[in-house]
Coordinates of C-alpha atoms in Angstrom, one line a residue:
X1095 CA 36.8 80.7 102.8
X1096 CA 37.5 77.5 104.8
X1097 CA 40.7 76.8 106.7
X1098 CA 42.6 73.6 106.3
X1099 CA 41.2 72.2 109.6
X1100 CA 37.7 73.2 108.5
X1101 CA 38.1 71.4 105.2
X1102 CA 39.4 68.3 107.0
X1103 CA 36.5 68.3 109.3
X1104 CA 33.9 68.8 106.5
X1105 CA 35.4 65.6 104.9
X1106 CA 35.0 63.6 108.1
X1107 CA 31.6 65.1 108.8
X1108 CA 30.3 64.1 105.3
X1109 CA 31.5 60.5 105.9
X1110 CA 29.7 60.4 109.2
X1111 CA 26.5 61.7 107.7
X1112 CA 26.8 59.2 104.8
X1113 CA 27.3 56.3 107.3
X1114 CA 24.2 57.5 109.2
X1115 CA 22.2 57.5 106.0
X1116 CA 23.4 54.0 105.1
X1117 CA 22.9 52.5 108.5
X1118 CA 19.4 54.1 108.9
X1119 CA 18.3 52.7 105.5
X1120 CA 19.6 49.1 105.7
X1121 CA 18.0 46.6 108.0
X1122 CA 21.2 44.7 108.3
X1123 CA 23.0 47.8 109.6
X1124 CA 20.2 49.4 111.5
X1125 CA 21.7 48.7 114.9
X1126 CA 24.6 50.9 114.0
X1127 CA 22.2 53.8 113.4
X1128 CA 22.0 54.2 117.2
X1129 CA 25.7 55.1 117.1
X1130 CA 26.0 57.0 113.8
X1131 CA 23.0 59.3 114.3
X1132 CA 24.2 61.0 117.6
X1133 CA 27.8 60.9 116.1
X1134 CA 26.8 63.5 113.6
X1135 CA 26.4 66.3 116.1
X1136 CA 28.9 64.9 118.6
X1137 CA 31.5 65.4 115.9
X1138 CA 30.5 69.1 115.8
X1139 CA 30.9 69.4 119.5
X1140 CA 34.4 67.9 119.3
X1141 CA 35.3 70.3 116.4
X1142 CA 34.0 73.3 118.3
X1143 CA 35.9 72.3 121.4
X1144 CA 39.2 71.9 119.6
X1145 CA 39.1 74.6 116.9
X1146 CA 37.5 77.7 118.3
X1147 CA 40.0 79.2 120.7
X1148 CA 39.4 82.5 119.1
X1149 CA 35.7 82.4 119.9
X1150 CA 34.7 84.1 123.1
X1151 CA 34.1 81.6 125.9
X1152 CA 30.5 82.4 126.6
X1153 CA 29.4 82.0 122.9
X1154 CA 31.4 78.7 122.7
X1155 CA 29.9 77.4 125.9
X1156 CA 26.3 78.2 125.0
X1157 CA 26.8 76.8 121.5
X1158 CA 28.1 73.5 122.9
X1159 CA 25.0 73.4 125.1
X1160 CA 22.8 73.9 122.0
X1161 CA 24.6 71.0 120.3
X1162 CA 24.4 68.8 123.4
X1163 CA 20.6 69.3 123.6
X1164 CA 20.5 68.4 119.9
X1165 CA 22.3 65.2 120.5
X1166 CA 19.9 64.4 123.3
X1167 CA 17.0 65.1 121.0
X1168 CA 18.5 62.9 118.3
X1169 CA 18.8 60.0 120.8
X1170 CA 15.2 60.4 122.2
X1171 CA 13.7 60.5 118.7
X1172 CA 15.4 57.2 117.9
X1173 CA 13.2 55.5 120.5
X1174 CA 9.8 56.8 119.4
X1175 CA 9.0 53.3 118.2
X1176 CA 8.9 52.2 121.8
X1177 CA 6.8 55.0 123.2
X1178 CA 5.5 58.2 121.7
X1179 CA 6.5 60.1 124.8
X1180 CA 10.1 59.9 123.5
X1181 CA 8.9 62.3 120.7
X1182 CA 7.8 64.8 123.4
X1183 CA 11.2 64.4 125.0
X1184 CA 12.9 65.0 121.7
X1185 CA 10.8 68.0 121.0
X1186 CA 11.7 69.6 124.3
X1187 CA 15.3 68.9 123.8
X1188 CA 15.4 70.6 120.4
X1189 CA 13.4 73.5 121.8
X1190 CA 16.1 73.9 124.5
X1191 CA 18.7 73.7 121.7
X1192 CA 17.0 76.5 119.8
X1193 CA 16.7 78.6 123.0
X1194 CA 20.5 78.3 123.4
X1195 CA 21.0 79.4 119.8
X1196 CA 18.6 82.3 120.5
X1197 CA 20.8 83.3 123.4
X1198 CA 23.9 83.2 121.2
X1199 CA 22.4 85.2 118.4
X1200 CA 20.8 87.7 120.7
X1201 CA 24.2 88.9 121.8
X1202 CA 24.9 90.1 118.2
X1203 CA 21.5 91.4 117.2
X1204 CA 20.2 94.9 116.2
X1205 CA 16.7 95.8 115.3
X1206 CA 16.1 97.1 111.7
X1207 CA 13.1 97.7 109.5
X1208 CA 13.9 94.9 107.2
X1209 CA 12.7 92.5 109.8
X1210 CA 9.1 93.2 109.1
X1211 CA 9.3 92.0 105.5
X1212 CA 11.2 88.9 106.5
X1213 CA 8.8 88.2 109.4
X1214 CA 5.9 88.5 107.0
X1215 CA 7.3 85.9 104.7
X1216 CA 8.3 83.6 107.6
X1217 CA 4.8 83.9 109.2
X1218 CA 3.1 83.1 105.9
X1219 CA 5.2 79.9 105.6
X1220 CA 4.7 78.8 109.3
X1221 CA 0.9 79.4 109.2
X1222 CA 0.6 77.5 105.9
X1223 CA 2.6 74.6 107.4
X1224 CA 0.4 74.7 110.5
X1225 CA -2.8 74.7 108.4
X1226 CA -1.6 71.5 106.7
X1227 CA -0.7 69.8 110.0
X1228 CA -3.4 71.0 112.4
X1229 CA -6.0 68.3 111.8
X1230 CA -3.6 65.5 112.6
X1231 CA -1.8 67.0 115.6
X1232 CA -4.2 65.8 118.3
X1233 CA -2.7 66.2 121.8
X1234 CA 0.5 67.4 120.1
X1235 CA -1.2 70.7 119.1
X1236 CA 0.1 72.9 121.9
X1237 CA 3.6 71.4 122.0
X1238 CA 4.0 71.9 118.2
X1239 CA 2.7 75.5 118.4
X1240 CA 5.2 76.3 121.1
X1241 CA 8.0 74.7 119.2
X1242 CA 7.1 76.6 116.1
X1243 CA 7.2 79.9 118.1
X1244 CA 10.6 79.1 119.4
X1245 CA 12.2 78.1 116.1
X1246 CA 10.5 81.2 114.5
X1247 CA 12.3 83.3 117.2
X1248 CA 15.6 81.5 116.5
X1249 CA 15.5 82.3 112.8
X1250 CA 14.5 85.9 113.5
X1251 CA 17.5 86.3 115.9
X1252 CA 19.7 84.9 113.2
X1253 CA 18.4 87.4 110.7
X1254 CA 19.0 90.3 113.2
X1255 CA 22.7 89.5 113.3
X1256 CA 22.9 91.2 109.9
X1257 CA 25.3 94.2 110.1
X1258 CA 26.5 93.2 113.6
X1259 CA 28.9 90.5 112.5
X1260 CA 31.0 90.0 109.3
X1261 CA 29.0 89.1 106.2
X1262 CA 30.3 85.5 106.0
X1263 CA 29.3 84.7 109.6
X1264 CA 25.8 86.2 109.0
X1265 CA 25.2 84.3 105.8
X1266 CA 26.3 80.9 107.2
X1267 CA 24.3 81.2 110.4
X1268 CA 21.2 82.6 108.6
X1269 CA 21.3 79.8 106.0
X1270 CA 21.8 77.3 108.8
X1271 CA 18.7 78.6 110.6
X1272 CA 16.6 78.5 107.4
X1273 CA 17.8 75.0 106.7
X1274 CA 16.9 74.0 110.2
X1275 CA 13.3 75.1 109.6
X1276 CA 13.2 73.1 106.4
X1277 CA 14.4 70.0 108.2
X1278 CA 11.9 70.4 110.9
X1279 CA 9.1 71.0 108.4
X1280 CA 10.0 67.8 106.5
X1281 CA 10.0 65.9 109.8
X1282 CA 6.6 67.4 110.8
X1283 CA 5.1 66.7 107.4
X1284 CA 6.4 63.1 107.4
X1285 CA 5.0 62.4 110.9
X1286 CA 1.7 64.4 111.0
X1287 CA 0.7 64.7 107.3
X1288 CA 1.8 61.8 105.2
X1289 CA 5.0 59.7 104.8
X1290 CA 7.4 61.5 102.4
X1291 CA 9.6 59.6 99.9
X1292 CA 13.1 59.2 101.2
X1293 CA 12.2 61.1 104.3
X1294 CA 15.1 59.9 106.4
X1295 CA 17.6 61.1 103.8
X1296 CA 16.1 64.5 103.2
X1297 CA 15.5 65.2 107.0
X1298 CA 19.0 64.1 108.0
X1299 CA 20.8 65.9 105.1
X1300 CA 19.1 69.2 105.9
X1301 CA 19.5 68.8 109.7
X1302 CA 23.2 68.0 109.4
X1303 CA 23.8 70.9 107.0
X1304 CA 21.9 73.3 109.3
X1305 CA 24.0 72.4 112.3
X1306 CA 27.3 72.6 110.3
X1307 CA 26.4 76.0 108.8
X1308 CA 25.5 77.5 112.2
X1309 CA 28.6 76.2 113.9
X1310 CA 30.9 77.4 111.1
X1311 CA 29.1 80.7 111.0
X1312 CA 29.5 81.3 114.7
X1313 CA 33.2 80.3 114.4
X1314 CA 33.6 82.9 111.6
X1315 CA 32.1 85.8 113.6
X1316 CA 35.4 86.1 115.6

């Protein structure tokens, strides 16, 4: 399933994620968090650049843009303690990242009737999450609604790749998209509903896994 280079990268990737979790949790190492957090996705950019010569240039370029916007979002969110406007900046950056992923997934999509059942389940989940959050969103109401719409479209496009790419590529990308929603949901609940136990760990683990699955899935489509 995984090539030798992919296995080697996963090993390095896991170490980087663990370092980020440690640095973000310990006061004595927190300064290193400003290096380790962006390093998670930066490592994916390096991997994609060096190990996807068989992936078409357009897909590779747009995916790198998606990851670059993700890194920018990670950096901006680290400075929310200074000013809440950094959260808006981070939200916009991740929205742009999702739009890049939508563009990549759209090139391999095909409409089929199964989408209605999937969309029904997805909409129930999103509306339930919004119902929990809405009273605490304040002036973030419209930005959050817009972000939800974009990530909903991203997951839908990932689902519509079914039958247009090989099974492994579809499964990895689709699981990555679903995991991304879970990560963003945890972040939203922690920020706008109530603090979650071990929030930094659960959010980072699901986020790192989502990005890894999407990148590996896109690599496998070739």
